[in-house]
């Protein structure tokens, strides 16, 4: 999307990633909604830390941050290096960044894209323009996902979402939230339930906040309330984001997504996933091959819980069979998802 195009989002939602005068700043999402503050990312280590500690989080946002972080890293290294040295330094920086978080494919996707651009033209200017293109494309893709998915929301529809696949995780319209923002802008009445998303409360702290900032009718629930709401016929549609969709259509997303998909199957509620091209990973055949990030026990224990062993996987895998459709910027993929996704994404190449 060009900067001059009108935006649907309420300007009260702060930008997640700011790239200005070759300086990278990221919104510190750990402090939301209490404080809106930005971290300056001045070197590679700062970027790694920001991604690893979830100062910046959400699959597309960590990809964009990684792309800019490579630019920052190369700006900080000596100018006089040879082409071979430039590429070696860039590759080393990319390899390091990829270790910050393993599950969202967007991180590796963005790093590989910047490195591929540099292999054609090994220069600071070229990698900078690639990172800026990735960022700009992301805005356009979110809008296209919104257009593809907006028809799923009928007047007075009650939608449940999980984690944060919104403006804060991406840019402007978000992915899972893009159909919501476009319908809201068109004055279609609907209601959104947001699961709080234990343990780090991305739903409560981020999604509930950004939707309410935009003036959308939003109600926060505990994750464990989804079943009783569906049993009572209070949910018409579930839309979530994703960190990776594998070749067969399995969906990797925030822990608790699988619970919702199983519930949807039981209660016959449509279960949709919004997926930008950067989250599609056809090279990985199925969810079984994806490394699921395990995070520190302190995220679950907090100050209150007993001192016991903790298991804290950040993501789960929803089998393709439980997915009603995958909303992409090129239309909605439906069963058989493997074929439908390949067709949609290939049709957009070039
Ligand atoms: O651990 P997080 O907060 O990075 O997890 C984020 C999610 O699971 C999102 O649903 C996903 O990244 C999609 S964001 C468009």
CSV table of C-alpha atoms and ligand atoms in Angstrom, one decimal:
chain,number,residue,atom,x,y,z
A,1,UNK,CA,0.0,0.0,0.0
A,2,UNK,CA,1.3,3.5,-0.8
A,3,UNK,CA,1.7,5.8,2.2
A,4,UNK,CA,-0.9,8.2,0.6
A,5,UNK,CA,-3.7,5.6,0.5
A,6,UNK,CA,-6.4,6.1,3.1
A,7,UNK,CA,-6.1,4.0,6.2
A,8,UNK,CA,-9.1,2.3,7.9
A,9,UNK,CA,-7.4,2.0,11.3
A,10,UNK,CA,-8.0,4.4,14.1
A,11,UNK,CA,-4.8,6.4,14.5
A,12,UNK,CA,-4.9,5.6,18.2
A,13,UNK,CA,-3.2,2.3,17.6
A,14,UNK,CA,0.6,2.9,17.6
A,15,UNK,CA,2.8,1.6,14.8
A,16,UNK,CA,4.6,-1.6,15.8
A,17,UNK,CA,7.7,-1.0,13.7
A,18,UNK,CA,9.1,2.5,12.9
A,19,UNK,CA,11.8,2.8,10.3
A,20,UNK,CA,12.8,6.4,9.8
A,21,UNK,CA,16.1,8.0,8.6
A,22,UNK,CA,17.7,4.5,8.7
A,23,UNK,CA,16.8,4.2,12.4
A,24,UNK,CA,14.8,1.2,13.7
A,25,UNK,CA,12.4,1.6,16.6
A,26,UNK,CA,10.0,-1.0,17.8
A,27,UNK,CA,7.0,-0.6,20.1
A,28,UNK,CA,7.7,-2.4,23.3
A,29,UNK,CA,4.7,-4.8,23.4
A,30,UNK,CA,5.6,-6.2,26.8
A,31,UNK,CA,4.5,-2.9,28.3
A,32,UNK,CA,1.1,-2.6,26.6
A,33,UNK,CA,-1.5,-1.5,27.3
A,34,UNK,CA,-0.1,0.4,30.3
A,35,UNK,CA,2.6,2.2,28.4
A,36,UNK,CA,3.3,3.1,24.8
A,37,UNK,CA,7.1,3.2,24.6
A,38,UNK,CA,9.6,2.5,21.8
A,39,UNK,CA,12.9,0.7,22.0
A,40,UNK,CA,15.7,1.8,19.7
A,41,UNK,CA,17.3,-1.1,18.0
A,42,UNK,CA,20.8,0.0,17.3
A,43,UNK,CA,22.6,-3.3,16.8
A,44,UNK,CA,22.1,-7.0,16.0
A,45,UNK,CA,22.1,-8.1,19.7
A,46,UNK,CA,19.4,-5.6,20.6
A,47,UNK,CA,17.2,-6.9,17.7
A,48,UNK,CA,17.8,-10.5,18.8
A,49,UNK,CA,16.8,-9.6,22.4
A,50,UNK,CA,13.8,-7.7,21.3
A,51,UNK,CA,12.5,-10.7,19.3
A,52,UNK,CA,13.4,-13.3,21.9
A,53,UNK,CA,11.9,-11.5,24.8
A,54,UNK,CA,8.7,-10.6,22.9
A,55,UNK,CA,9.2,-6.8,23.0
A,56,UNK,CA,8.3,-7.3,19.3
A,57,UNK,CA,6.1,-10.3,18.6
A,58,UNK,CA,3.6,-11.7,16.1
A,59,UNK,CA,4.9,-13.6,13.2
A,60,UNK,CA,5.0,-10.9,10.5
A,61,UNK,CA,6.3,-8.3,12.8
A,62,UNK,CA,9.3,-10.4,13.9
A,63,UNK,CA,10.1,-11.0,10.2
A,64,UNK,CA,10.0,-7.3,9.4
A,65,UNK,CA,12.1,-6.5,12.4
A,66,UNK,CA,14.6,-9.1,11.4
A,67,UNK,CA,14.8,-7.6,7.9
A,68,UNK,CA,15.5,-4.2,9.2
A,69,UNK,CA,17.9,-5.6,11.9
A,70,UNK,CA,20.1,-7.0,9.1
A,71,UNK,CA,20.2,-3.5,7.6
A,72,UNK,CA,21.2,-2.0,11.0
A,73,UNK,CA,23.8,-4.7,11.4
A,74,UNK,CA,25.4,-4.1,8.1
A,75,UNK,CA,25.4,-0.3,8.7
A,76,UNK,CA,27.3,-1.0,11.8
A,77,UNK,CA,30.1,-3.0,10.2
A,78,UNK,CA,33.0,-1.5,8.3
A,79,UNK,CA,32.4,0.0,4.9
A,80,UNK,CA,35.7,-1.2,3.3
A,81,UNK,CA,34.8,-4.9,3.3
A,82,UNK,CA,34.9,-6.9,0.1
A,83,UNK,CA,31.8,-8.3,-1.6
A,84,UNK,CA,32.7,-11.7,-0.2
A,85,UNK,CA,33.0,-10.2,3.3
A,86,UNK,CA,29.7,-8.3,3.0
A,87,UNK,CA,27.9,-11.5,2.1
A,88,UNK,CA,29.7,-13.5,4.8
A,89,UNK,CA,28.8,-10.8,7.5
A,90,UNK,CA,25.2,-10.7,6.3
A,91,UNK,CA,24.8,-14.5,6.3
A,92,UNK,CA,26.3,-14.7,9.8
A,93,UNK,CA,23.9,-12.0,11.1
A,94,UNK,CA,21.0,-13.8,9.5
A,95,UNK,CA,21.9,-17.1,11.0
A,96,UNK,CA,22.1,-15.5,14.4
A,97,UNK,CA,18.8,-13.7,14.1
A,98,UNK,CA,17.0,-16.9,13.1
A,99,UNK,CA,17.9,-18.4,16.5
A,100,UNK,CA,15.9,-15.7,18.4
A,101,UNK,CA,12.6,-17.6,17.9
A,102,UNK,CA,12.2,-20.9,16.1
A,103,UNK,CA,8.5,-21.4,15.2
A,104,UNK,CA,7.3,-18.5,13.1
A,105,UNK,CA,8.6,-19.1,9.6
A,106,UNK,CA,8.3,-15.4,8.8
A,107,UNK,CA,11.6,-14.7,10.6
A,108,UNK,CA,13.6,-17.1,8.4
A,109,UNK,CA,11.6,-16.0,5.3
A,110,UNK,CA,12.5,-12.3,5.8
A,111,UNK,CA,16.1,-13.1,6.5
A,112,UNK,CA,16.4,-15.3,3.5
A,113,UNK,CA,14.8,-12.7,1.3
A,114,UNK,CA,17.2,-10.0,2.3
A,115,UNK,CA,20.1,-12.3,1.8
A,116,UNK,CA,18.8,-13.3,-1.6
A,117,UNK,CA,18.5,-9.6,-2.6
A,118,UNK,CA,22.1,-9.1,-1.5
A,119,UNK,CA,23.4,-12.1,-3.5
A,120,UNK,CA,22.1,-10.2,-6.7
A,121,UNK,CA,23.4,-6.9,-5.6
A,122,UNK,CA,25.6,-6.9,-2.5
A,123,UNK,CA,25.1,-3.4,-1.1
A,124,UNK,CA,23.7,-1.6,1.9
A,125,UNK,CA,21.3,0.3,-0.4
A,126,UNK,CA,19.9,-3.0,-1.9
A,127,UNK,CA,19.3,-4.7,1.5
A,128,UNK,CA,17.7,-1.6,2.8
A,129,UNK,CA,15.3,-1.4,-0.1
A,130,UNK,CA,14.4,-5.1,0.3
A,131,UNK,CA,13.6,-4.6,4.0
A,132,UNK,CA,11.4,-1.6,3.1
A,133,UNK,CA,9.7,-3.5,0.4
A,134,UNK,CA,8.9,-6.4,2.8
A,135,UNK,CA,7.4,-3.8,5.2
A,136,UNK,CA,5.3,-2.1,2.5
A,137,UNK,CA,4.1,-5.4,1.1
A,138,UNK,CA,3.0,-6.5,4.5
A,139,UNK,CA,0.5,-3.5,4.7
A,140,UNK,CA,-0.8,-4.3,1.3
A,141,UNK,CA,-1.2,-8.1,2.1
A,142,UNK,CA,-3.1,-7.4,5.3
A,143,UNK,CA,-5.6,-5.2,3.4
A,144,UNK,CA,-6.0,-8.0,0.7
A,145,UNK,CA,-6.6,-10.6,3.5
A,146,UNK,CA,-9.2,-8.3,4.8
A,147,UNK,CA,-10.9,-8.0,1.4
A,148,UNK,CA,-10.8,-11.8,1.0
A,149,UNK,CA,-12.2,-12.5,4.4
A,150,UNK,CA,-14.7,-9.7,4.9
A,151,UNK,CA,-17.6,-11.7,3.5
A,152,UNK,CA,-17.3,-14.2,6.3
A,153,UNK,CA,-18.6,-11.6,8.7
A,154,UNK,CA,-22.3,-11.2,8.4
A,155,UNK,CA,-24.3,-8.5,10.3
A,156,UNK,CA,-24.6,-9.3,14.1
A,157,UNK,CA,-22.0,-12.1,13.7
A,158,UNK,CA,-20.2,-13.1,17.0
A,159,UNK,CA,-16.5,-13.8,16.3
A,160,UNK,CA,-13.9,-15.4,18.7
A,161,UNK,CA,-10.2,-14.7,18.2
A,162,UNK,CA,-7.1,-15.8,20.1
A,163,UNK,CA,-3.7,-14.3,20.8
A,164,UNK,CA,-3.0,-11.2,18.8
A,165,UNK,CA,-2.9,-11.3,15.0
A,166,UNK,CA,-3.8,-7.7,14.8
A,167,UNK,CA,-2.3,-4.4,13.9
A,168,UNK,CA,0.3,-4.9,16.7
A,169,UNK,CA,1.5,-8.2,15.3
A,170,UNK,CA,1.8,-6.9,11.7
A,171,UNK,CA,1.0,-3.5,10.5
A,172,UNK,CA,-2.2,-1.4,10.2
A,173,UNK,CA,-5.0,-4.0,9.6
A,174,UNK,CA,-3.3,-7.1,11.0
A,175,UNK,CA,-4.2,-10.5,9.5
A,176,UNK,CA,-7.0,-12.1,11.5
A,177,UNK,CA,-8.3,-8.7,12.4
A,178,UNK,CA,-8.3,-7.3,8.9
A,179,UNK,CA,-11.8,-8.6,8.0
A,180,UNK,CA,-12.9,-7.1,11.3
A,181,UNK,CA,-11.5,-3.7,10.7
A,182,UNK,CA,-12.9,-3.5,7.1
A,183,UNK,CA,-16.4,-4.5,8.3
A,184,UNK,CA,-16.2,-2.0,11.1
A,185,UNK,CA,-15.2,0.7,8.7
A,186,UNK,CA,-18.3,-0.2,6.6
A,187,UNK,CA,-20.5,0.0,9.7
A,188,UNK,CA,-21.4,-3.7,9.7
A,189,UNK,CA,-22.5,-4.5,13.3
A,190,UNK,CA,-20.6,-7.5,14.9
A,191,UNK,CA,-19.2,-8.5,18.2
A,192,UNK,CA,-15.8,-9.9,19.0
A,193,UNK,CA,-14.8,-12.2,21.9
A,194,UNK,CA,-11.1,-12.4,22.7
A,195,UNK,CA,-9.5,-15.2,24.7
A,196,UNK,CA,-7.0,-13.8,27.2
A,197,UNK,CA,-4.3,-16.1,25.9
A,198,UNK,CA,-2.4,-17.5,28.8
A,199,UNK,CA,0.3,-17.2,29.8
A,200,UNK,CA,1.4,-13.9,28.3
A,201,UNK,CA,-2.0,-12.5,27.7
A,202,UNK,CA,-1.6,-11.3,24.2
A,203,UNK,CA,-5.4,-11.4,23.8
A,204,UNK,CA,-6.1,-9.5,27.0
A,205,UNK,CA,-3.3,-7.0,26.7
A,206,UNK,CA,-3.1,-6.5,23.0
A,207,UNK,CA,-6.1,-7.6,20.9
A,208,UNK,CA,-8.8,-6.5,23.4
A,209,UNK,CA,-6.9,-3.2,23.7
A,210,UNK,CA,-6.4,-2.5,20.0
A,211,UNK,CA,-10.0,-3.5,19.0
A,212,UNK,CA,-11.4,-1.3,21.7
A,213,UNK,CA,-9.1,1.6,20.6
A,214,UNK,CA,-10.6,1.2,17.1
A,215,UNK,CA,-14.2,1.3,18.6
A,216,UNK,CA,-15.0,-2.3,17.9
A,217,UNK,CA,-17.5,-4.1,20.2
A,218,UNK,CA,-15.1,-6.4,22.1
A,219,UNK,CA,-15.5,-8.7,25.2
A,220,UNK,CA,-12.6,-10.4,26.9
A,221,UNK,CA,-13.0,-14.0,28.2
A,222,UNK,CA,-10.7,-16.5,29.9
A,223,UNK,CA,-9.4,-19.1,27.4
A,224,UNK,CA,-11.4,-21.8,29.3
A,225,UNK,CA,-14.7,-20.1,28.6
A,226,UNK,CA,-14.7,-20.8,24.9
A,227,UNK,CA,-16.5,-24.2,25.2
A,228,UNK,CA,-19.4,-22.9,27.2
A,229,UNK,CA,-19.8,-19.9,24.9
A,230,UNK,CA,-20.0,-22.2,21.9
A,231,UNK,CA,-22.3,-24.6,23.7
A,232,UNK,CA,-24.6,-21.7,24.3
A,233,UNK,CA,-24.6,-20.8,20.6
A,234,UNK,CA,-22.8,-17.5,21.3
A,235,UNK,CA,-20.0,-17.9,18.7
A,236,UNK,CA,-20.7,-17.9,14.9
A,237,UNK,CA,-17.1,-17.8,13.7
A,238,UNK,CA,-13.5,-18.2,14.9
A,239,UNK,CA,-10.7,-16.4,13.1
A,240,UNK,CA,-7.1,-16.7,14.2
A,241,UNK,CA,-3.7,-15.8,12.8
A,242,UNK,CA,-0.8,-18.2,12.2
A,243,UNK,CA,3.0,-18.5,12.7
A,244,UNK,CA,3.3,-21.1,10.0
A,245,UNK,CA,1.1,-23.0,7.6
A,246,UNK,CA,2.8,-26.1,6.4
A,247,UNK,CA,2.5,-27.7,3.0
A,248,UNK,CA,-0.4,-29.9,4.0
A,249,UNK,CA,-2.3,-27.1,5.5
A,250,UNK,CA,-1.5,-27.8,9.2
A,251,UNK,CA,-1.7,-24.5,11.2
A,252,UNK,CA,0.9,-23.6,13.8
A,253,UNK,CA,-0.3,-20.9,16.1
A,254,UNK,CA,-0.4,-19.7,19.7
A,255,UNK,CA,-1.0,-22.4,22.3
A,256,UNK,CA,-4.7,-22.8,22.7
A,257,UNK,CA,-5.5,-22.5,19.0
A,258,UNK,CA,-5.9,-26.3,18.7
A,259,UNK,CA,-8.4,-26.3,21.6
A,260,UNK,CA,-10.5,-23.8,19.7
A,261,UNK,CA,-10.3,-25.8,16.5
A,262,UNK,CA,-11.5,-29.0,18.3
A,263,UNK,CA,-14.3,-27.1,19.9
A,264,UNK,CA,-15.3,-25.6,16.5
A,265,UNK,CA,-15.4,-29.1,15.1
A,266,UNK,CA,-17.6,-30.3,17.9
A,267,UNK,CA,-20.0,-27.4,17.9
A,268,UNK,CA,-20.0,-26.9,14.1
A,269,UNK,CA,-18.6,-23.4,14.2
A,270,UNK,CA,-16.5,-22.4,11.2
A,271,UNK,CA,-12.7,-22.1,12.0
A,272,UNK,CA,-10.7,-19.8,9.8
A,273,UNK,CA,-7.0,-18.9,9.7
A,274,UNK,CA,-5.6,-15.7,8.2
A,275,UNK,CA,-2.2,-16.4,6.5
A,276,UNK,CA,0.0,-14.0,4.6
A,277,UNK,CA,2.5,-15.4,2.1
A,278,UNK,CA,5.3,-14.9,4.7
A,279,UNK,CA,3.7,-17.5,7.0
A,280,UNK,CA,3.2,-20.2,4.3
A,281,UNK,CA,5.9,-22.8,4.4
A,282,UNK,CA,5.4,-25.3,1.6
A,283,UNK,CA,8.9,-26.7,2.2
A,284,UNK,CA,7.8,-28.2,5.5
A,285,UNK,CA,5.4,-31.1,4.7
A,286,UNK,CA,3.4,-31.0,8.0
A,287,UNK,CA,3.1,-29.6,11.4
A,288,UNK,CA,4.9,-32.6,12.9
A,289,UNK,CA,8.2,-31.2,11.4
A,290,UNK,CA,7.9,-27.8,13.0
A,291,UNK,CA,10.0,-26.9,16.1
A,292,UNK,CA,7.7,-25.6,18.8
A,293,UNK,CA,9.3,-23.0,21.0
A,294,UNK,CA,9.3,-23.8,24.7
A,295,UNK,CA,9.5,-20.7,26.9
A,296,UNK,CA,10.6,-20.1,30.5
A,297,UNK,CA,8.6,-21.6,33.4
A,298,UNK,CA,8.4,-18.1,35.0
A,299,UNK,CA,5.9,-17.1,32.3
A,300,UNK,CA,3.4,-19.6,33.8
A,301,UNK,CA,4.5,-19.6,37.5
A,302,UNK,CA,4.5,-15.8,38.0
A,303,UNK,CA,4.6,-14.9,41.7
A,304,UNK,CA,1.7,-17.1,42.9
A,305,UNK,CA,2.1,-20.7,41.7
A,306,UNK,CA,3.7,-23.6,43.6
A,307,UNK,CA,7.3,-24.3,42.7
A,308,UNK,CA,6.7,-27.3,40.4
A,309,UNK,CA,8.0,-28.3,37.0
A,310,UNK,CA,6.4,-26.5,34.2
A,311,UNK,CA,5.8,-27.3,30.5
A,312,UNK,CA,5.4,-24.1,28.5
A,313,UNK,CA,5.1,-24.6,24.7
A,314,UNK,CA,4.3,-21.3,23.0
A,315,UNK,CA,2.5,-22.8,20.0
A,316,UNK,CA,0.4,-25.8,19.0
A,317,UNK,CA,-0.5,-27.5,15.7
A,318,UNK,CA,-4.0,-27.6,14.4
A,319,UNK,CA,-4.4,-30.4,11.8
A,320,UNK,CA,-5.6,-29.2,8.4
A,321,UNK,CA,-8.7,-31.4,8.7
A,322,UNK,CA,-10.0,-29.1,11.4
A,323,UNK,CA,-9.6,-25.9,9.3
A,324,UNK,CA,-12.6,-24.6,7.4
A,325,UNK,CA,-10.5,-22.3,5.3
A,326,UNK,CA,-7.3,-20.2,5.2
A,327,UNK,CA,-7.7,-16.6,4.3
A,328,UNK,CA,-4.9,-15.4,2.1
A,329,UNK,CA,-4.3,-12.2,0.2
A,330,UNK,CA,-5.2,-14.1,-2.9
A,331,UNK,CA,-8.5,-15.6,-1.7
A,332,UNK,CA,-9.6,-18.3,0.7
A,333,UNK,CA,-8.0,-21.7,0.5
A,334,UNK,CA,-10.3,-24.6,1.2
A,335,UNK,CA,-10.0,-28.4,1.5
A,336,UNK,CA,-7.9,-30.0,0.1
A,337,UNK,CA,-5.8,-27.3,1.7
A,338,UNK,CA,-2.5,-28.5,0.3
A,339,UNK,CA,-3.6,-28.1,-3.3
A,340,UNK,CA,-5.7,-25.0,-2.7
A,341,UNK,CA,-2.8,-23.2,-0.9
A,342,UNK,CA,-0.3,-24.2,-3.6
A,343,UNK,CA,-2.6,-23.0,-6.3
A,344,UNK,CA,-3.4,-19.6,-4.6
A,345,UNK,CA,0.2,-18.8,-3.7
A,346,UNK,CA,1.7,-20.0,-7.0
A,347,UNK,CA,-0.9,-17.9,-8.9
A,348,UNK,CA,0.4,-14.8,-7.2
A,349,UNK,CA,4.1,-15.3,-8.1
A,350,UNK,CA,5.9,-13.0,-10.4
B,1,LIG,O1,4.2,-15.6,20.9
B,1,LIG,P1,3.6,-14.6,19.9
B,1,LIG,O2,2.9,-13.5,20.7
B,1,LIG,O3,4.6,-14.0,18.9
B,1,LIG,O4,2.5,-15.4,19.1
B,1,LIG,C1,1.8,-14.8,18.1
B,1,LIG,C2,0.8,-15.6,17.5
B,1,LIG,O5,0.6,-16.8,17.8
B,1,LIG,C3,0.0,-15.0,16.4
B,1,LIG,O6,-1.3,-15.5,16.3
B,1,LIG,C4,0.7,-15.2,15.1
B,1,LIG,O7,2.0,-14.8,15.2
B,1,LIG,C5,0.0,-14.5,13.9
B,1,LIG,S1,0.3,-12.7,13.9
B,1,LIG,C6,-0.4,-12.2,12.5
